[in-house]
mmCIF file of C-alpha atoms in Angstrom:
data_model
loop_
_atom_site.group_PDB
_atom_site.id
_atom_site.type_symbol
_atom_site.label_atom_id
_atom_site.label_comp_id
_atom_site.label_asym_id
_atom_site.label_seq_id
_atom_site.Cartn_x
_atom_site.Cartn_y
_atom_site.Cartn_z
ATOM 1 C CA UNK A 44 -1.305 7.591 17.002
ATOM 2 C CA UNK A 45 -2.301 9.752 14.586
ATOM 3 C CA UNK A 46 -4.663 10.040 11.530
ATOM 4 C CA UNK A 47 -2.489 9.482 8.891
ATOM 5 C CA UNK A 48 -2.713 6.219 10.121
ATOM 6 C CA UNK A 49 -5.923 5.612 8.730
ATOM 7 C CA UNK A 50 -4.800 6.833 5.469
ATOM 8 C CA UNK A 51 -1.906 3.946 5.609
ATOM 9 C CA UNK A 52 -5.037 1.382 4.758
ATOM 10 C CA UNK A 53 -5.420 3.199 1.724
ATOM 11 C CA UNK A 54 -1.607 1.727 0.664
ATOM 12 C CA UNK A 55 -4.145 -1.471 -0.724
ATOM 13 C CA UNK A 56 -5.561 0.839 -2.624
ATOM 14 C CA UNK A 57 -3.222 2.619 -3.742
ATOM 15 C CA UNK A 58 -1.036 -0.202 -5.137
ATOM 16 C CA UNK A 59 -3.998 -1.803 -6.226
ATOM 17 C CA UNK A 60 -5.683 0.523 -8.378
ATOM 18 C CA UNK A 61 -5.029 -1.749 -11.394
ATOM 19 C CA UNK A 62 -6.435 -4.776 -10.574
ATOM 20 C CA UNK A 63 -9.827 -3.787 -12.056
ATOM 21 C CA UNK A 64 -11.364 -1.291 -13.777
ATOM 22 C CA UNK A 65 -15.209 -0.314 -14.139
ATOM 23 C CA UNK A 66 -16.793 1.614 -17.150
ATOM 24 C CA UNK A 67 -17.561 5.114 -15.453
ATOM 25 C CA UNK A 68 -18.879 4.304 -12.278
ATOM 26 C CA UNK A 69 -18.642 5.396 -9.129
ATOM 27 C CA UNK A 70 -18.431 3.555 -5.501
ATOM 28 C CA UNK A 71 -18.775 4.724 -1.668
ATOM 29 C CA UNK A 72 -18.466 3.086 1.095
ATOM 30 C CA UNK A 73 -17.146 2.815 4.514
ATOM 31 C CA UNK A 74 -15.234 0.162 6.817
ATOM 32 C CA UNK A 75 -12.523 -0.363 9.607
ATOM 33 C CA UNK A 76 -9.097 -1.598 9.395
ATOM 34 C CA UNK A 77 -6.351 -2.699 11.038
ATOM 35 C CA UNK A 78 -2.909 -1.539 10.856
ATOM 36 C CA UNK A 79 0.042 -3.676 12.357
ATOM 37 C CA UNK A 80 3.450 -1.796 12.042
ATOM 38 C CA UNK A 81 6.834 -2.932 11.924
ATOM 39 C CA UNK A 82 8.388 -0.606 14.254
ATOM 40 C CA UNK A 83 8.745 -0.728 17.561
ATOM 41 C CA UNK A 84 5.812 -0.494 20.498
ATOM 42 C CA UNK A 85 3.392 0.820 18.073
ATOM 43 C CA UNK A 86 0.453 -0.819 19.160
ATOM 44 C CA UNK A 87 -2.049 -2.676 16.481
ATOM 45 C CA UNK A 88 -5.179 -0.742 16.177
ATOM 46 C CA UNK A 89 -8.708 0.168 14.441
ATOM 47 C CA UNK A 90 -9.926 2.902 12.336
ATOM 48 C CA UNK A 91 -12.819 3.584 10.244
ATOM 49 C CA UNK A 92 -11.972 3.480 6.794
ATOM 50 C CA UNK A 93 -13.912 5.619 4.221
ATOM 51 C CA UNK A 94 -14.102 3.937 0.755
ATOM 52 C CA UNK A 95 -14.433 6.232 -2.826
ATOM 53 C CA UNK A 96 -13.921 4.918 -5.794
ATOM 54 C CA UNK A 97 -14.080 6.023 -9.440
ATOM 55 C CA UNK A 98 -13.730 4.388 -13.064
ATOM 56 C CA UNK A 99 -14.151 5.307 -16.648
ATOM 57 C CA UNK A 100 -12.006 4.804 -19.957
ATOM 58 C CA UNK A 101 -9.773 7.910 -19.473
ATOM 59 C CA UNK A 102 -9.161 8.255 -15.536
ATOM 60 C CA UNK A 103 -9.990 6.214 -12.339
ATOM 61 C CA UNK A 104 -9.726 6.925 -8.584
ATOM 62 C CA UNK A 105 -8.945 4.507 -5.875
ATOM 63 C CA UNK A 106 -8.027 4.680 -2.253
ATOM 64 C CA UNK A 107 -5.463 7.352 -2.249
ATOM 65 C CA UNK A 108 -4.463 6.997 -5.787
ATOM 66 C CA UNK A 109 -5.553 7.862 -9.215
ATOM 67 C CA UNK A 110 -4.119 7.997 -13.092
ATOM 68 C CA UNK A 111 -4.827 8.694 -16.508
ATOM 69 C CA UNK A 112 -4.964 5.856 -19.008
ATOM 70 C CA UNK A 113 -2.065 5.903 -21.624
ATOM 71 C CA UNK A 114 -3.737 2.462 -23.291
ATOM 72 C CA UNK A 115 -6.836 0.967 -22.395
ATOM 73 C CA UNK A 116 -8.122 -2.423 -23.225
ATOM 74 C CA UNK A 117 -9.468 -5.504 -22.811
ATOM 75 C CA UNK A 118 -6.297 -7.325 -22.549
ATOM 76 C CA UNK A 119 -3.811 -4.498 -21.632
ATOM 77 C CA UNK A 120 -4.068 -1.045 -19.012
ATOM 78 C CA UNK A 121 -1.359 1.467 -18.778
ATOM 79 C CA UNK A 122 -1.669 4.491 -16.896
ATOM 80 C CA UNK A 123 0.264 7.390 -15.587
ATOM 81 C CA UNK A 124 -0.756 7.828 -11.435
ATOM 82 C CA UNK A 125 0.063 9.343 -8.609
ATOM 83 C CA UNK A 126 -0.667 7.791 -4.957
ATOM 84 C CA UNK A 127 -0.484 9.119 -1.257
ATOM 85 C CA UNK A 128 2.426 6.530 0.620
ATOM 86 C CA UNK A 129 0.965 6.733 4.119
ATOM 87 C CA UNK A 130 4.611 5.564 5.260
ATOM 88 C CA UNK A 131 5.963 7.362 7.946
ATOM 89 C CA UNK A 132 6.951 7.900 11.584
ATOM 90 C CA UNK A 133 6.575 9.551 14.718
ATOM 91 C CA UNK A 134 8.766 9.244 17.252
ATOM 92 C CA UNK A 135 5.710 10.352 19.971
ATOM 93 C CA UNK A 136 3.380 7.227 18.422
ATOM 94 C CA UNK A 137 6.204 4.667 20.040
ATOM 95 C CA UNK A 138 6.234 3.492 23.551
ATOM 96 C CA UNK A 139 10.176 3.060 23.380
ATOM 97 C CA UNK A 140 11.981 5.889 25.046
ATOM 98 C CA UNK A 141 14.894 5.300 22.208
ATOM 99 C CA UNK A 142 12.472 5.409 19.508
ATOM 100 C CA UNK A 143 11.257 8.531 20.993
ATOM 101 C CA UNK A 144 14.411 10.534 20.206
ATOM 102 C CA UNK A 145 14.515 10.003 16.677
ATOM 103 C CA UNK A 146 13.589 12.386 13.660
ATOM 104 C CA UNK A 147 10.156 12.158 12.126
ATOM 105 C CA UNK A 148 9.716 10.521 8.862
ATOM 106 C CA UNK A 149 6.890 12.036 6.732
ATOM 107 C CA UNK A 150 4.565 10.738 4.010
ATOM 108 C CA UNK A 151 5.027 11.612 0.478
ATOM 109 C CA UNK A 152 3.494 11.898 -2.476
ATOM 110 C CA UNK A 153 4.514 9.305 -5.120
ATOM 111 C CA UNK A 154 4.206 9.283 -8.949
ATOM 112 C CA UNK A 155 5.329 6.859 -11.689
ATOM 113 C CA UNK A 156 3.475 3.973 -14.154
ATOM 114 C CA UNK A 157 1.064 1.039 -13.721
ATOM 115 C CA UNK A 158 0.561 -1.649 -16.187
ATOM 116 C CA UNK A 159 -1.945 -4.676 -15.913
ATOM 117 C CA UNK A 160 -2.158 -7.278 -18.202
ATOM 118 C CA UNK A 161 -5.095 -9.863 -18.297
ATOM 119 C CA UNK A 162 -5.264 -13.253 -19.300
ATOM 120 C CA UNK A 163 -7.883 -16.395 -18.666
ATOM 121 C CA UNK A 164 -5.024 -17.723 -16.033
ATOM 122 C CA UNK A 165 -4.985 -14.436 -13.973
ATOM 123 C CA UNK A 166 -3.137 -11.019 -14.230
ATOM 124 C CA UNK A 167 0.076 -9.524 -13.869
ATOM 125 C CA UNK A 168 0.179 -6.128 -12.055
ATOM 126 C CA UNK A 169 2.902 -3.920 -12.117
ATOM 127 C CA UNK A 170 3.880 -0.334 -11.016
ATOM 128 C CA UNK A 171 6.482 1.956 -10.777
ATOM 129 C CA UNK A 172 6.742 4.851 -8.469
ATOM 130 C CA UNK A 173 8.899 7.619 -7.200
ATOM 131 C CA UNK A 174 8.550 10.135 -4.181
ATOM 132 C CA UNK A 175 7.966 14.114 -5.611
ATOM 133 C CA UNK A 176 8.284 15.747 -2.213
ATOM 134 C CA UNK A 177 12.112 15.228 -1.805
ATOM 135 C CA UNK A 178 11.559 13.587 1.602
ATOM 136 C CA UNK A 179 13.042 9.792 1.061
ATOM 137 C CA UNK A 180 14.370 10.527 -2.679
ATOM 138 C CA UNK A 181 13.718 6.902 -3.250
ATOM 139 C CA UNK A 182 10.878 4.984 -5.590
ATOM 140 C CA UNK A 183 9.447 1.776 -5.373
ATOM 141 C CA UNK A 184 8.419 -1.053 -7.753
ATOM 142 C CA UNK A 185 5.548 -3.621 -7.089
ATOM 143 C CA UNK A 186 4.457 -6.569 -9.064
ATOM 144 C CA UNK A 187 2.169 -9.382 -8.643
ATOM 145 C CA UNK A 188 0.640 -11.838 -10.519
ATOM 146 C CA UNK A 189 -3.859 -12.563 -8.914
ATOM 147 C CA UNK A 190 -6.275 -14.134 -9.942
ATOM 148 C CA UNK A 191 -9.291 -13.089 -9.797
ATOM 149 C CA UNK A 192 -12.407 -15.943 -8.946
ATOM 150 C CA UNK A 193 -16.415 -15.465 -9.288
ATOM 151 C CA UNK A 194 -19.338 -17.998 -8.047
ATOM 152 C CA UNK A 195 -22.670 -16.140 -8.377
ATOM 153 C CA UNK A 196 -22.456 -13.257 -5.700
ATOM 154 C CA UNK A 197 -18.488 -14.111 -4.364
ATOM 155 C CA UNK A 198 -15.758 -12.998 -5.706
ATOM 156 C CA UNK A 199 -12.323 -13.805 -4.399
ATOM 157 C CA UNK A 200 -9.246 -11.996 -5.483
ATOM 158 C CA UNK A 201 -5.938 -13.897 -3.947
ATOM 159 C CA UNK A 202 -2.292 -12.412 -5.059
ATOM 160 C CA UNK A 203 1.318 -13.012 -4.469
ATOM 161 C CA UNK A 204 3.696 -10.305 -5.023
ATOM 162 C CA UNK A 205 7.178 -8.168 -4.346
ATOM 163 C CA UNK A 206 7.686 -4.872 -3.490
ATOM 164 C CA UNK A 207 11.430 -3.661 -4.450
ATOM 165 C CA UNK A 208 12.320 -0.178 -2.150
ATOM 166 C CA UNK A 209 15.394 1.924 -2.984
ATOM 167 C CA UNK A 210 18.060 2.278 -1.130
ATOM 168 C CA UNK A 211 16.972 5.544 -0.175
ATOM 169 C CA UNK A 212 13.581 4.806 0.426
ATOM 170 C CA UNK A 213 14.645 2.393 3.298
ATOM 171 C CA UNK A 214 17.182 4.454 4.504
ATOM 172 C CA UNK A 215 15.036 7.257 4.722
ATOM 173 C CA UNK A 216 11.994 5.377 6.701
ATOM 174 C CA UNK A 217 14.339 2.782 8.512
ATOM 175 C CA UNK A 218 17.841 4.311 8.799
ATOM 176 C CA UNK A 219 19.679 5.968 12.137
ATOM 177 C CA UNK A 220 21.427 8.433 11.804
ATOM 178 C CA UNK A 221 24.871 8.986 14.109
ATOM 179 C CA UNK A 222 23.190 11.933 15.096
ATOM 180 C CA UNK A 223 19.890 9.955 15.785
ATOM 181 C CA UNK A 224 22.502 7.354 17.497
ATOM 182 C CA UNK A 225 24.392 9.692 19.975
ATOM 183 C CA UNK A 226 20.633 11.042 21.204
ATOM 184 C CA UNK A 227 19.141 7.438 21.394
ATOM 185 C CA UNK A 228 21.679 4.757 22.353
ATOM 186 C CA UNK A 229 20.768 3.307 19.257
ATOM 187 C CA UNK A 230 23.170 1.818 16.850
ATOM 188 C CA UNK A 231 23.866 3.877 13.633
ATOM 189 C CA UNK A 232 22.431 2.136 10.912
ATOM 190 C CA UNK A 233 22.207 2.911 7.096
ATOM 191 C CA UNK A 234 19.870 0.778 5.191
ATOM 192 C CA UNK A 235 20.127 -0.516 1.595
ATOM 193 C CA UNK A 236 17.450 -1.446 -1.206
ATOM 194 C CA UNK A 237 15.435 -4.677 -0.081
ATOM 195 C CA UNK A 238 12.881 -6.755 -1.292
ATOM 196 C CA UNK A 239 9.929 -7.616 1.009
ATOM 197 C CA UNK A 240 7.440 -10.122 -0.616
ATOM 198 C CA UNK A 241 3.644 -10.021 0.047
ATOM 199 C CA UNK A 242 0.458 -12.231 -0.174
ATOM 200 C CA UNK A 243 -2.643 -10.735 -0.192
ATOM 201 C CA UNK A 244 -6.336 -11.436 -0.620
ATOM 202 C CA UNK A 245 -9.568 -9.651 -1.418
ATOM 203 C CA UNK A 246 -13.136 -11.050 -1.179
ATOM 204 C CA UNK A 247 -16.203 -9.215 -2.036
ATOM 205 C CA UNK A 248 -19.949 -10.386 -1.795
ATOM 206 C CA UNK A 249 -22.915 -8.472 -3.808
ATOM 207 C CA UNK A 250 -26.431 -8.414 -2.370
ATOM 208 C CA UNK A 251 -29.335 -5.877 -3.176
ATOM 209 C CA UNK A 252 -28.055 -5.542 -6.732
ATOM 210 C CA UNK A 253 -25.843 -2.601 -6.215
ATOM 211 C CA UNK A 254 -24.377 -3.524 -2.297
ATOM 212 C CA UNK A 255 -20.877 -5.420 -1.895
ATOM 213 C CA UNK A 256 -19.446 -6.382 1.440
ATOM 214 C CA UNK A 257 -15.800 -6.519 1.257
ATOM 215 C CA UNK A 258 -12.781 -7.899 3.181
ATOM 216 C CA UNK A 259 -9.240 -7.283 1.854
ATOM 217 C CA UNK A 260 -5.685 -7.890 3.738
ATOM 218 C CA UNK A 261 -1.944 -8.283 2.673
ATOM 219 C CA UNK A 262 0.803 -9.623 4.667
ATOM 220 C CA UNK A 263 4.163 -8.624 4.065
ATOM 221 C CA UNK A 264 7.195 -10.472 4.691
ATOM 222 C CA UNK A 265 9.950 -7.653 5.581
ATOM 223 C CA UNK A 266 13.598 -7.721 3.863
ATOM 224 C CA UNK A 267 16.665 -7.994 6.138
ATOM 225 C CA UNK A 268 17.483 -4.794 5.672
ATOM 226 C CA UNK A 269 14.255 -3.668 7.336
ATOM 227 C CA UNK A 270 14.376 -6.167 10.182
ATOM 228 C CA UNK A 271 17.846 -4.958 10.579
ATOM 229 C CA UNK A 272 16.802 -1.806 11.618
ATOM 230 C CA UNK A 273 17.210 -0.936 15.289
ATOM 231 C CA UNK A 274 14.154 0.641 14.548
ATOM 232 C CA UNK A 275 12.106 -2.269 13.928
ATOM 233 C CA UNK A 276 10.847 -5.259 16.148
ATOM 234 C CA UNK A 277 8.679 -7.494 13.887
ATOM 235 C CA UNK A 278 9.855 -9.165 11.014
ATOM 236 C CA UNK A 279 6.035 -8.558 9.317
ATOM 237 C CA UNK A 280 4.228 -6.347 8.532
ATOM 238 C CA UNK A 281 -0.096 -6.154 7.668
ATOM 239 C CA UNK A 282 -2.944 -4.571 6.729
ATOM 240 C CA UNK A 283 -6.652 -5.397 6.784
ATOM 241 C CA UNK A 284 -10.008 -3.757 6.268
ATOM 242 C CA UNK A 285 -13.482 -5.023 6.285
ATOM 243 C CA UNK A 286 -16.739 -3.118 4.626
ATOM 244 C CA UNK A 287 -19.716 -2.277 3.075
ATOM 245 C CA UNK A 288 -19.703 -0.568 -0.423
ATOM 246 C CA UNK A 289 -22.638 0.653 -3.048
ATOM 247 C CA UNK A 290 -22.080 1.043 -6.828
ATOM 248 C CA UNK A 291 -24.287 3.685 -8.688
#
């Protein structure tokens, strides 16, 4: 395994940078987290988590992502951004001697549009996104509808959401080629766009004034053409990460 496993928990973050936004403030923090991976004999595992955080009316910072506000309000946020997508593989991080004859697939850099929009009932959360370093060719969209709940000192953030890939996204991260094949014994296999739908919750407790603990986690529920994949074993996918934060 490798470090840019650590910077896949940051994928919360980073596709959660609009769920809310501060008045020029800035957070730190640290946690762990646990990664579990849809591909095959990559073991769960731990890693401390480092947690930075920025907001003010123009820009914010988040995880691995940040953005400039086109329109900023109460009611309505729309920024341009630009995330790191931890996504990728390497064929030495598996246990399966097949798996181990494949190409690597590398992160990227993504860029696109995120919109919230608040009401009493919750908020919608939206964001487009396309890789810029030419390495899948492919863009995603997310959107969820959370709602965001506060008793004194708790605060508990629940969600339900989709992520839409590209074809080329999933080809890209989950495809074989007949190159690939012929070294492997794997079946050739090109993927196509998929949905994969996602729950997710975030829960946060302030003490001390200025000190949060934190627990957030999202469970994704893999499209077919994923789980198709003679690359992958699980039909899920997860992330979690527990912490402690402080707000100047």
């Amino acid at each position: 395994m490798t470090k840019l496993k650590l910077l896949a928990l940051g994928v919360l973050a980073a596709t959660a940078v609009t769920t809310a936004h501060a008045e020029s403030q800035w957070t730190v923090g640290a946690g762990v987290g646990v990664i579990n991976s849809p591909y095959k004999q990559y073991d769960r595992d731990v890693y401390p988590v480092p947690v930075v955080t920025y907001d003010s009316d123009n820009f914010w910072f988040r995880g691995l992502g940040g953005g400039y506000y086109l329109w900023n309000d109460k009611a309505d946020k729309l920024s341009i951004m630009a995330y790191y997508d931890p996504t990728h593989f390497k064929p030495g991080d598996s246990d399966s001697n097949s798996l181990r004859q494949l190409d690597k697939r590398r992160s990227s850099l993504m860029a696109g549009l995120s919109y919230v929009h608040n009401t009493e009932y919750g908020f919608l959360r939206t964001a487009l996104a396309g890789d810029t370093l030419d390495n899948s060719n492919g863009f995603i969209w997310d959107l969820a509808w959370l709602y965001r709940y506060t008793n004194g000192a708790l605060t508990l953030t629940p969600g339900i959401g989709v992520q839409y890939s590209s074809e080329n996204y999933n080809d890209y991260y989950y495809g074989v080629s007949k190159n690939e094949s012929r070294r492997s014994g794997l079946n050739s296999y090109s993927a196509d766009d998929g949905w994969d739908p996602y729950l997710e919750l975030t829960a946060s407790y302030n003490f001390l004034t200025d000190w949060s603990v934190y627990g957030t986690g999202r469970y994704v529920r893999l499209s077919d053409e994923v789980k198709d994949s003679p690359m992958v074993d699980k039909s899920w996918s997860g992330i979690f990460s527990v912490g402690v934060t402080y707000k100047f």
